[in-house]
Structures are given as C-alpha cells and as structure tokens.
PDB file of C-alpha atoms in Angstrom:
ATOM      1  CA  MET R 258      39.349  75.400 108.876  1.00 58.00           C
ATOM      2  CA  LEU R 259      40.811  73.985 105.690  1.00 78.00           C
ATOM      3  CA  ARG R 260      38.388  72.376 103.266  1.00 86.00           C
ATOM      4  CA  SER R 261      40.991  69.717 102.478  1.00 87.00           C
ATOM      5  CA  MET R 262      40.762  68.334 106.014  1.00 89.00           C
ATOM      6  CA  TYR R 263      37.035  67.653 105.749  1.00 90.00           C
ATOM      7  CA  SER R 264      37.528  66.234 102.250  1.00 91.00           C
ATOM      8  CA  GLY R 265      40.102  63.849 103.673  1.00 91.00           C
ATOM      9  CA  VAL R 266      37.728  62.806 106.459  1.00 93.00           C
ATOM     10  CA  SER R 267      34.959  62.056 103.952  1.00 93.00           C
ATOM     11  CA  GLY R 268      37.400  60.044 101.845  1.00 94.00           C
ATOM     12  CA  MET R 269      38.500  57.963 104.831  1.00 95.00           C
ATOM     13  CA  ARG R 270      34.876  57.254 105.752  1.00 95.00           C
ATOM     14  CA  GLY R 271      34.083  56.215 102.198  1.00 95.00           C
ATOM     15  CA  PHE R 272      37.030  53.840 101.893  1.00 95.00           C
ATOM     16  CA  GLN R 273      36.274  52.399 105.339  1.00 95.00           C
ATOM     17  CA  THR R 274      32.794  51.523 104.080  1.00 96.00           C
ATOM     18  CA  LYS R 275      34.351  50.003 100.961  1.00 96.00           C
ATOM     19  CA  LEU R 276      36.621  47.850 103.126  1.00 96.00           C
ATOM     20  CA  ASP R 277      33.603  46.751 105.193  1.00 96.00           C
ATOM     21  CA  VAL R 278      31.820  45.556 102.032  1.00 96.00           C
ATOM     22  CA  ILE R 279      34.950  43.823 100.728  1.00 97.00           C
ATOM     23  CA  GLY R 280      35.411  42.078 104.079  1.00 96.00           C
ATOM     24  CA  ASN R 281      31.829  40.788 103.959  1.00 96.00           C
ATOM     25  CA  ASN R 282      32.318  39.538 100.392  1.00 96.00           C
ATOM     26  CA  ILE R 283      35.475  37.620 101.284  1.00 97.00           C
ATOM     27  CA  ALA R 284      33.855  36.178 104.422  1.00 96.00           C
ATOM     28  CA  ASN R 285      31.032  34.767 102.256  1.00 95.00           C
ATOM     29  CA  VAL R 286      33.232  33.421  99.465  1.00 95.00           C
ATOM     30  CA  ASN R 287      31.935  29.891 100.145  1.00 94.00           C
ATOM     31  CA  THR R 288      28.327  30.766 101.087  1.00 94.00           C
ATOM     32  CA  VAL R 289      25.733  29.044  98.904  1.00 95.00           C
ATOM     33  CA  GLY R 290      23.763  31.509  96.779  1.00 93.00           C
ATOM     34  CA  PHE R 291      25.586  34.589  98.133  1.00 95.00           C
ATOM     35  CA  LYS R 292      25.688  37.691  95.942  1.00 95.00           C
ATOM     36  CA  ALA R 293      28.632  40.062  96.270  1.00 95.00           C
ATOM     37  CA  GLY R 294      28.253  43.754  97.010  1.00 95.00           C
ATOM     38  CA  ARG R 295      30.127  46.789  95.745  1.00 95.00           C
ATOM     39  CA  VAL R 296      30.419  50.426  96.828  1.00 95.00           C
ATOM     40  CA  MET R 297      29.935  53.300  94.391  1.00 95.00           C
ATOM     41  CA  PHE R 298      31.112  56.837  95.221  1.00 95.00           C
ATOM     42  CA  LYS R 299      29.874  60.289  94.233  1.00 94.00           C
ATOM     43  CA  ASP R 300      31.327  63.744  94.775  1.00 92.00           C
ATOM     44  CA  ILE R 301      29.779  66.182  97.210  1.00 90.00           C
ATOM     45  CA  LEU R 302      28.413  69.556  96.049  1.00 84.00           C
ATOM     46  CA  SER R 303      31.291  71.806  95.005  1.00 85.00           C
ATOM     47  CA  GLN R 304      31.815  75.325  96.328  1.00 86.00           C
ATOM     48  CA  SER R 305      31.807  77.956  93.574  1.00 87.00           C
ATOM     49  CA  VAL R 306      34.563  80.547  93.909  1.00 89.00           C
ATOM     50  CA  ALA R 307      33.634  82.341  90.703  1.00 89.00           C
ATOM     51  CA  GLY R 308      30.770  81.900  88.292  1.00 85.00           C
ATOM     52  CA  VAL R 309      30.597  81.449  84.559  1.00 90.00           C
ATOM     53  CA  THR R 310      31.027  84.361  82.170  1.00 87.00           C
ATOM     54  CA  ALA R 311      29.326  84.051  78.805  1.00 89.00           C
ATOM     55  CA  PRO R 312      31.310  84.999  75.692  1.00 87.00           C
ATOM     56  CA  GLU R 313      30.507  88.143  73.742  1.00 86.00           C
ATOM     57  CA  GLU R 314      31.221  87.835  70.058  1.00 83.00           C
ATOM     58  CA  GLY R 315      33.891  90.263  68.981  1.00 80.00           C
ATOM     59  CA  ALA R 316      34.337  91.601  72.522  1.00 83.00           C
ATOM     60  CA  GLN R 317      35.539  88.894  74.933  1.00 86.00           C
ATOM     61  CA  GLY R 318      35.696  85.145  75.343  1.00 86.00           C
ATOM     62  CA  GLY R 319      33.859  83.043  77.874  1.00 88.00           C
ATOM     63  CA  VAL R 320      35.255  82.204  81.309  1.00 88.00           C
ATOM     64  CA  ASN R 321      34.662  78.890  83.041  1.00 89.00           C
ATOM     65  CA  ALA R 322      33.452  78.596  86.603  1.00 89.00           C
ATOM     66  CA  LYS R 323      35.945  78.073  89.439  1.00 90.00           C
ATOM     67  CA  GLN R 324      34.776  75.360  91.815  1.00 88.00           C
ATOM     68  CA  ILE R 325      36.356  73.511  94.736  1.00 90.00           C
ATOM     69  CA  GLY R 326      35.115  70.028  95.595  1.00 88.00           C
ATOM     70  CA  LEU R 327      34.103  69.338  99.184  1.00 90.00           C
ATOM     71  CA  GLY R 328      34.765  65.615  99.384  1.00 91.00           C
ATOM     72  CA  VAL R 329      33.129  62.303  98.574  1.00 93.00           C
ATOM     73  CA  ALA R 330      29.999  60.420  99.646  1.00 94.00           C
ATOM     74  CA  ILE R 331      28.562  56.926  99.172  1.00 94.00           C
ATOM     75  CA  ALA R 332      26.340  56.879  96.082  1.00 94.00           C
ATOM     76  CA  ALA R 333      25.169  53.264  96.375  1.00 94.00           C
ATOM     77  CA  ILE R 334      26.014  49.873  97.848  1.00 95.00           C
ATOM     78  CA  ASP R 335      24.906  47.524  95.086  1.00 93.00           C
ATOM     79  CA  THR R 336      24.221  43.805  95.240  1.00 94.00           C
ATOM     80  CA  LEU R 337      25.560  42.090  92.116  1.00 94.00           C
ATOM     81  CA  HIS R 338      23.053  39.450  91.046  1.00 93.00           C
ATOM     82  CA  THR R 339      25.327  37.679  88.596  1.00 92.00           C
ATOM     83  CA  ALA R 340      25.282  33.895  88.455  1.00 91.00           C
ATOM     84  CA  GLY R 341      27.613  31.953  90.733  1.00 92.00           C
ATOM     85  CA  SER R 342      29.457  28.807  89.731  1.00 93.00           C
ATOM     86  CA  ALA R 343      27.646  25.463  89.913  1.00 94.00           C
ATOM     87  CA  MET R 344      28.846  22.831  92.394  1.00 94.00           C
ATOM     88  CA  THR R 345      27.737  19.258  91.686  1.00 95.00           C
ATOM     89  CA  THR R 346      26.670  17.397  94.848  1.00 93.00           C
ATOM     90  CA  ASN R 347      24.384  14.665  93.416  1.00 92.00           C
ATOM     91  CA  VAL R 348      22.075  15.174  96.407  1.00 92.00           C
ATOM     92  CA  PRO R 349      18.448  14.948  95.203  1.00 90.00           C
ATOM     93  CA  THR R 350      17.286  17.846  97.389  1.00 91.00           C
ATOM     94  CA  ASP R 351      20.095  20.160  96.253  1.00 93.00           C
ATOM     95  CA  VAL R 352      18.832  22.408  93.455  1.00 93.00           C
ATOM     96  CA  ARG R 353      19.937  25.550  91.684  1.00 93.00           C
ATOM     97  CA  ILE R 354      18.182  27.920  89.300  1.00 92.00           C
ATOM     98  CA  ASP R 355      19.713  28.227  85.840  1.00 90.00           C
ATOM     99  CA  GLY R 356      18.293  31.704  85.296  1.00 87.00           C
ATOM    100  CA  ASP R 357      17.203  34.857  87.089  1.00 88.00           C
ATOM    101  CA  GLY R 358      14.487  33.469  89.368  1.00 90.00           C
ATOM    102  CA  PHE R 359      14.402  32.985  93.145  1.00 93.00           C
ATOM    103  CA  PHE R 360      13.056  30.261  95.416  1.00 93.00           C
ATOM    104  CA  ALA R 361      10.235  31.377  97.729  1.00 93.00           C
ATOM    105  CA  VAL R 362      10.372  30.395 101.418  1.00 94.00           C
ATOM    106  CA  LYS R 363       8.367  31.171 104.548  1.00 93.00           C
ATOM    107  CA  THR R 364       9.631  31.020 108.112  1.00 91.00           C
ATOM    108  CA  ASN R 365       6.094  30.147 109.288  1.00 89.00           C
ATOM    109  CA  PRO R 366       2.823  29.298 107.498  1.00 84.00           C
ATOM    110  CA  GLU R 367       1.157  32.538 108.677  1.00 86.00           C
ATOM    111  CA  GLN R 368       3.727  34.736 106.928  1.00 89.00           C
ATOM    112  CA  GLU R 369       1.986  36.732 104.204  1.00 89.00           C
ATOM    113  CA  VAL R 370       4.846  37.736 101.874  1.00 90.00           C
ATOM    114  CA  PRO R 371       7.510  35.038 101.442  1.00 92.00           C
ATOM    115  CA  TYR R 372      11.231  35.630 101.485  1.00 93.00           C
ATOM    116  CA  LEU R 373      13.339  34.920  98.413  1.00 94.00           C
ATOM    117  CA  THR R 374      16.579  32.967  98.200  1.00 94.00           C
ATOM    118  CA  ARG R 375      19.034  31.564  95.673  1.00 93.00           C
ATOM    119  CA  ALA R 376      20.386  28.958  98.097  1.00 94.00           C
ATOM    120  CA  GLY R 377      18.935  25.583  97.092  1.00 92.00           C
ATOM    121  CA  ASN R 378      20.361  23.332  99.825  1.00 94.00           C
ATOM    122  CA  PHE R 379      16.974  21.959 100.867  1.00 93.00           C
ATOM    123  CA  TYR R 380      16.081  19.031 103.129  1.00 92.00           C
ATOM    124  CA  LEU R 381      13.148  16.712 103.782  1.00 90.00           C
ATOM    125  CA  ASP R 382      12.170  16.854 107.470  1.00 90.00           C
ATOM    126  CA  ALA R 383      10.425  14.191 109.583  1.00 89.00           C
ATOM    127  CA  SER R 384       7.005  15.482 108.466  1.00 88.00           C
ATOM    128  CA  ARG R 385       8.011  15.052 104.798  1.00 89.00           C
ATOM    129  CA  GLN R 386       8.128  18.816 104.324  1.00 91.00           C
ATOM    130  CA  LEU R 387      10.727  20.372 102.027  1.00 92.00           C
ATOM    131  CA  VAL R 388      12.557  22.946 104.150  1.00 93.00           C
ATOM    132  CA  THR R 389      15.723  25.061 104.152  1.00 93.00           C
ATOM    133  CA  ALA R 390      18.673  24.550 106.504  1.00 91.00           C
ATOM    134  CA  ASP R 391      16.979  26.964 108.947  1.00 91.00           C
ATOM    135  CA  GLY R 392      13.666  25.105 108.839  1.00 91.00           C
ATOM    136  CA  SER R 393      11.843  27.570 106.588  1.00 92.00           C
ATOM    137  CA  PHE R 394       9.176  26.091 104.316  1.00 94.00           C
ATOM    138  CA  VAL R 395       9.967  25.869 100.593  1.00 93.00           C
ATOM    139  CA  LEU R 396       6.937  26.965  98.585  1.00 92.00           C
ATOM    140  CA  ALA R 397       5.399  25.250  95.596  1.00 90.00           C
ATOM    141  CA  GLU R 398       3.879  26.888  92.556  1.00 88.00           C
ATOM    142  CA  GLY R 399       0.894  28.760  93.939  1.00 83.00           C
ATOM    143  CA  GLY R 400       2.510  29.607  97.273  1.00 85.00           C
ATOM    144  CA  GLU R 401       1.754  26.591  99.479  1.00 90.00           C
ATOM    145  CA  PRO R 402       4.396  24.603 101.415  1.00 91.00           C
ATOM    146  CA  ILE R 403       5.689  21.415  99.792  1.00 91.00           C
ATOM    147  CA  VAL R 404       4.674  18.209 101.603  1.00 91.00           C
ATOM    148  CA  LEU R 405       5.267  14.747 100.155  1.00 87.00           C
ATOM    149  CA  GLU R 406       2.802  11.928 100.725  1.00 83.00           C
ATOM    150  CA  GLU R 407       3.625   8.871 102.808  1.00 80.00           C
ATOM    151  CA  GLY R 408       4.881   5.854 100.936  1.00 72.00           C
ATOM    152  CA  VAL R 409       7.345   7.823  98.834  1.00 76.00           C
ATOM    153  CA  THR R 410      10.746   6.211  99.285  1.00 77.00           C
ATOM    154  CA  SER R 411      12.655   8.558  96.968  1.00 84.00           C
ATOM    155  CA  PHE R 412      12.017  11.270  94.444  1.00 87.00           C
ATOM    156  CA  SER R 413      13.601  13.327  91.714  1.00 88.00           C
ATOM    157  CA  ILE R 414      13.125  16.923  90.555  1.00 90.00           C
ATOM    158  CA  SER R 415      12.731  17.819  86.884  1.00 90.00           C
ATOM    159  CA  GLN R 416      13.809  21.064  85.198  1.00 89.00           C
ATOM    160  CA  ASP R 417      10.349  22.589  85.497  1.00 87.00           C
ATOM    161  CA  GLY R 418      10.382  21.931  89.248  1.00 88.00           C
ATOM    162  CA  SER R 419       8.042  18.915  89.118  1.00 89.00           C
ATOM    163  CA  ILE R 420       8.657  16.359  91.876  1.00 90.00           C
ATOM    164  CA  ILE R 421       8.605  12.778  90.580  1.00 90.00           C
ATOM    165  CA  SER R 422       8.015  10.265  93.389  1.00 86.00           C
ATOM    166  CA  ILE R 423       9.219   6.667  93.472  1.00 81.00           C
ATOM    167  CA  SER R 424       7.225   4.262  95.629  1.00 77.00           C
ATOM    168  CA  ALA R 425       8.424   1.134  97.414  1.00 74.00           C
ATOM    169  CA  ASP R 426       7.585  -1.080  94.437  1.00 74.00           C
ATOM    170  CA  GLY R 427       9.710   1.092  92.122  1.00 75.00           C
ATOM    171  CA  THR R 428       6.802   2.853  90.438  1.00 78.00           C
ATOM    172  CA  ALA R 429       7.537   6.429  89.379  1.00 81.00           C
ATOM    173  CA  GLU R 430       4.716   8.921  89.082  1.00 82.00           C
ATOM    174  CA  ALA R 431       4.219  12.672  89.104  1.00 81.00           C
ATOM    175  CA  THR R 432       3.099  14.086  92.439  1.00 81.00           C
ATOM    176  CA  GLY R 433       1.568  17.179  90.872  1.00 86.00           C
ATOM    177  CA  ILE R 434       3.839  19.338  93.058  1.00 89.00           C
ATOM    178  CA  LYS R 435       6.166  21.884  91.467  1.00 90.00           C
ATOM    179  CA  ILE R 436       8.824  23.906  93.244  1.00 91.00           C
ATOM    180  CA  GLY R 437       7.840  27.558  92.853  1.00 90.00           C
ATOM    181  CA  VAL R 438      10.103  30.202  91.355  1.00 91.00           C
ATOM    182  CA  VAL R 439       9.681  33.977  91.658  1.00 90.00           C
ATOM    183  CA  LYS R 440      10.821  36.486  89.018  1.00 89.00           C
ATOM    184  CA  VAL R 441      11.754  39.939  90.314  1.00 90.00           C
ATOM    185  CA  VAL R 442      11.788  43.036  88.106  1.00 90.00           C
ATOM    186  CA  ASN R 443      14.708  44.681  89.938  1.00 91.00           C
ATOM    187  CA  PRO R 444      16.783  42.134  91.923  1.00 92.00           C
ATOM    188  CA  SER R 445      19.078  44.903  93.184  1.00 92.00           C
ATOM    189  CA  GLY R 446      16.078  46.361  95.015  1.00 91.00           C
ATOM    190  CA  LEU R 447      15.802  43.303  97.268  1.00 92.00           C
ATOM    191  CA  GLU R 448      16.751  43.744 100.922  1.00 93.00           C
ATOM    192  CA  LYS R 449      19.036  41.219 102.614  1.00 94.00           C
ATOM    193  CA  VAL R 450      17.581  39.843 105.858  1.00 92.00           C
ATOM    194  CA  GLY R 451      20.244  37.234 106.647  1.00 90.00           C
ATOM    195  CA  GLY R 452      20.186  33.479 106.294  1.00 90.00           C
ATOM    196  CA  ASN R 453      20.668  33.735 102.499  1.00 91.00           C
ATOM    197  CA  MET R 454      17.213  35.337 102.244  1.00 93.00           C
ATOM    198  CA  TYR R 455      15.909  38.556 100.698  1.00 94.00           C
ATOM    199  CA  ARG R 456      12.856  40.654 101.500  1.00 93.00           C
ATOM    200  CA  VAL R 457      10.834  42.042  98.587  1.00 92.00           C
ATOM    201  CA  THR R 458      10.639  45.859  98.573  1.00 91.00           C
ATOM    202  CA  PRO R 459       8.541  48.256  96.473  1.00 90.00           C
ATOM    203  CA  ASN R 460      11.649  48.978  94.387  1.00 90.00           C
ATOM    204  CA  ALA R 461      12.096  45.285  93.568  1.00 89.00           C
ATOM    205  CA  ASN R 462       8.478  44.650  92.601  1.00 85.00           C
ATOM    206  CA  LEU R 463       5.763  47.293  92.563  1.00 77.00           C
ATOM    207  CA  GLU R 464       3.821  47.294  95.859  1.00 73.00           C
ATOM    208  CA  GLY R 465       6.113  44.515  97.084  1.00 68.00           C
ATOM    209  CA  GLU R 466       3.917  41.768  95.631  1.00 74.00           C
ATOM    210  CA  VAL R 467       5.268  38.244  95.137  1.00 81.00           C
ATOM    211  CA  VAL R 468       3.821  35.792  92.617  1.00 81.00           C
ATOM    212  CA  VAL R 469       5.161  32.246  93.017  1.00 80.00           C
ATOM    213  CA  GLY R 470       5.149  30.885  89.474  1.00 77.00           C
ATOM    214  CA  ALA R 471       6.517  27.910  87.593  1.00 77.00           C
ATOM    215  CA  ALA R 472      10.130  27.171  86.766  1.00 78.00           C
ATOM    216  CA  ASN R 473      11.492  26.835  83.227  1.00 73.00           C
ATOM    217  CA  ASP R 474       8.941  29.386  82.021  1.00 74.00           C
ATOM    218  CA  GLY R 475      10.513  30.945  78.946  1.00 69.00           C
ATOM    219  CA  GLU R 476       7.910  33.678  78.785  1.00 71.00           C
ATOM    220  CA  ALA R 477       8.419  34.763  82.397  1.00 72.00           C
ATOM    221  CA  GLY R 478      12.177  34.116  82.354  1.00 74.00           C
ATOM    222  CA  THR R 479      12.241  32.237  85.662  1.00 82.00           C
ATOM    223  CA  GLY R 480      14.927  29.777  84.585  1.00 85.00           C
ATOM    224  CA  ALA R 481      15.202  25.996  84.799  1.00 89.00           C
ATOM    225  CA  ILE R 482      15.798  24.043  88.018  1.00 92.00           C
ATOM    226  CA  ILE R 483      18.872  21.809  88.001  1.00 92.00           C
ATOM    227  CA  ALA R 484      18.781  19.035  90.602  1.00 92.00           C
ATOM    228  CA  GLY R 485      21.918  17.668  92.246  1.00 92.00           C
ATOM    229  CA  GLN R 486      23.742  21.015  92.023  1.00 94.00           C
ATOM    230  CA  LEU R 487      24.130  24.142  94.141  1.00 95.00           C
ATOM    231  CA  GLU R 488      24.849  27.713  93.092  1.00 94.00           C
ATOM    232  CA  MET R 489      27.914  28.931  94.942  1.00 95.00           C
ATOM    233  CA  SER R 490      28.921  32.492  95.794  1.00 95.00           C
ATOM    234  CA  ASN R 491      29.683  34.852  92.896  1.00 93.00           C
ATOM    235  CA  VAL R 492      32.553  36.492  94.829  1.00 95.00           C
ATOM    236  CA  ASP R 493      35.735  36.799  92.738  1.00 94.00           C
ATOM    237  CA  LEU R 494      38.689  36.733  95.149  1.00 95.00           C
ATOM    238  CA  THR R 495      41.083  38.202  92.576  1.00 95.00           C
ATOM    239  CA  SER R 496      38.850  41.232  92.106  1.00 95.00           C
ATOM    240  CA  GLU R 497      38.190  41.569  95.840  1.00 96.00           C
ATOM    241  CA  PHE R 498      41.879  41.592  96.777  1.00 96.00           C
ATOM    242  CA  THR R 499      42.610  44.115  94.034  1.00 96.00           C
ATOM    243  CA  GLU R 500      39.840  46.370  95.328  1.00 95.00           C
ATOM    244  CA  MET R 501      41.213  45.886  98.847  1.00 96.00           C
ATOM    245  CA  ILE R 502      44.588  47.257  97.761  1.00 97.00           C
ATOM    246  CA  ILE R 503      42.902  50.252  96.117  1.00 95.00           C
ATOM    247  CA  ALA R 504      40.797  50.918  99.224  1.00 95.00           C
ATOM    248  CA  GLN R 505      43.814  50.606 101.510  1.00 96.00           C
ATOM    249  CA  ARG R 506      45.885  53.056  99.467  1.00 96.00           C
ATOM    250  CA  GLY R 507      42.925  55.417  99.123  1.00 95.00           C
ATOM    251  CA  PHE R 508      42.444  55.396 102.892  1.00 95.00           C
ATOM    252  CA  GLN R 509      46.175  55.999 103.385  1.00 95.00           C
ATOM    253  CA  ALA R 510      46.228  58.895 100.896  1.00 95.00           C
ATOM    254  CA  ASN R 511      43.252  60.593 102.546  1.00 93.00           C
ATOM    255  CA  SER R 512      44.858  60.241 105.965  1.00 94.00           C
ATOM    256  CA  ARG R 513      47.937  61.978 104.528  1.00 94.00           C
ATOM    257  CA  ILE R 514      45.695  64.856 103.385  1.00 91.00           C
ATOM    258  CA  ILE R 515      44.505  65.279 106.980  1.00 91.00           C
ATOM    259  CA  THR R 516      48.097  65.182 108.281  1.00 92.00           C
ATOM    260  CA  THR R 517      49.223  67.792 105.745  1.00 91.00           C
ATOM    261  CA  SER R 518      46.254  70.023 106.546  1.00 89.00           C
ATOM    262  CA  ASP R 519      47.137  69.772 110.236  1.00 89.00           C
ATOM    263  CA  GLU R 520      50.704  70.837 109.503  1.00 89.00           C
ATOM    264  CA  VAL R 521      49.450  73.843 107.524  1.00 89.00           C
ATOM    265  CA  LEU R 522      47.166  74.851 110.397  1.00 88.00           C
ATOM    266  CA  GLN R 523      50.107  74.495 112.782  1.00 89.00           C
ATOM    267  CA  GLU R 524      52.095  76.933 110.637  1.00 88.00           C
ATOM    268  CA  VAL R 525      49.161  79.393 110.729  1.00 87.00           C
ATOM    269  CA  VAL R 526      49.023  79.143 114.518  1.00 87.00           C
ATOM    270  CA  ASN R 527      52.785  79.739 114.728  1.00 89.00           C
ATOM    271  CA  LEU R 528      52.531  83.005 112.786  1.00 87.00           C
ATOM    272  CA  LYS R 529      51.941  84.721 116.125  1.00 77.00           C
ATOM    273  CA  ARG R 530      54.672  83.716 118.512  1.00 69.00           C
TER     274      ARG R 530
END
C-alpha cells in the first residue's frame, strides 16, 4: 500500500483531536477559572531510503540521507495556565488569585490530598462553612476546612486571605482564619478531574505532595487574593476560530491525500484488465 495513504490517515486523526480540543475551549469560554488547551504535533519516524555518505577530501563530496516521513502524531495536549481576565462581582465570597497559586478544596473531610482550583466562586452554607458551588470544602492555611463562628453577620477577605468578621454590633476583628493557597512547581502537570478542579500528579509536584500555604507570600510566589472578583476563562475566541480554520483545512487536505492515493491504487489495479 502507499505510504501517503497512512500519512493522510494520521493527519486526519491529529486534526480531529485538535478540533476536539478547540471545541472544548470554545464551550468553556465563560467558565470561571478555566484554562485553555492546545494540541502540539510531532512527526513519526521517517523511513530511510538511502543513508548518509561521508565526504572524502579531494575524492568525493558528501551525500545526504534520503528519508520519507510516515505521518504525524500527537506530541502533547497542553493546558495553558495563563491568567484569565478579572470580572468584578462585588460579592464578598467571590475571590480570585492575582498570581500563580491555586485554592485547595476537598470533596469530603476524609480526603487525604486536596484538589486544586482557580475558580473562586465560593459560598457560605447553612453550617457557616466556606464551600464551592459543588459543596466541596475550601481549605484554610494548614489544610483544615474553613468554618466561621456564630454571631458573625458579615465578613471581608484581605489580600493575604485573612477573614475579617463583623459582628452584630459592628465590631470588626480578625478571625485568625486565612484562605489557603497552593503553589505548584509545574502547573501543566496537573490532571483535570472536572468541576473546575485539578488533581496533583508526581509531574506537578514531586511525590504528589500538597502544602496549603499562605496567600500574598512573595517568597513562595502564591499571589494575592482579590475579593469581589472572579477569574474568567483565558480562552481567546479570535485565536480559537483561527485555529479552527487551520484544523479544518488541514483535515480537508489530508482527506484529499487519501482520495488521491486511492485513485493511484485504482490505476495500479487497472493495469491488468
């Protein structure tokens, strides 16, 4: 069979994957804290028709190798952890991280390693616990769930994550509770688990360990917490639609390679009539 046919098939598969990633990016264009993905390609091992000939001084020149590529493969599907735009909501429990850190959340208190998220649309439930939209517990510095004491009528959140409570008589005082922030060595190594959450892997942090530290830590680089704002998706629709056109034309061109290869094979078959 013709090598070009299999090269065309690999190209169509690659661009189909690219379209899948683009479709997911566009679908999450308004998802809080979403990070866009991208597909990177690499060529498959080439078939050598002839090897290299070294030059001999005064006798003959060198000859380059003759190689035929065998198609394309997916090199990586990256998650781009660039900052999304800030949306002002003025809701006290809406927070965003002005830096590279992540919020730590647990779906249940018995969970050993917390999940990470950039979505800061938090809520205060009936038990005065700070939770996510899915009911996961938001962790404080040190790794424990955040629970406010009774008698607190309202509160505010400072840039270092400290929760300042306001009692019924209007007295403001520090609760001693700080929203925890986690710094990851390699954010691209995090694994998406749905619900705007990431799972820590050994390629994100060595041994998958998670240390819930303080916000606005210049030494650790966790970033400041901005209350009353949310970090929106970092998807750029202009770029996504441009990449969609490229992927569509690439898919179309590779399908034409398969059609042409089929026509050539048909001519070979028709040699014997």
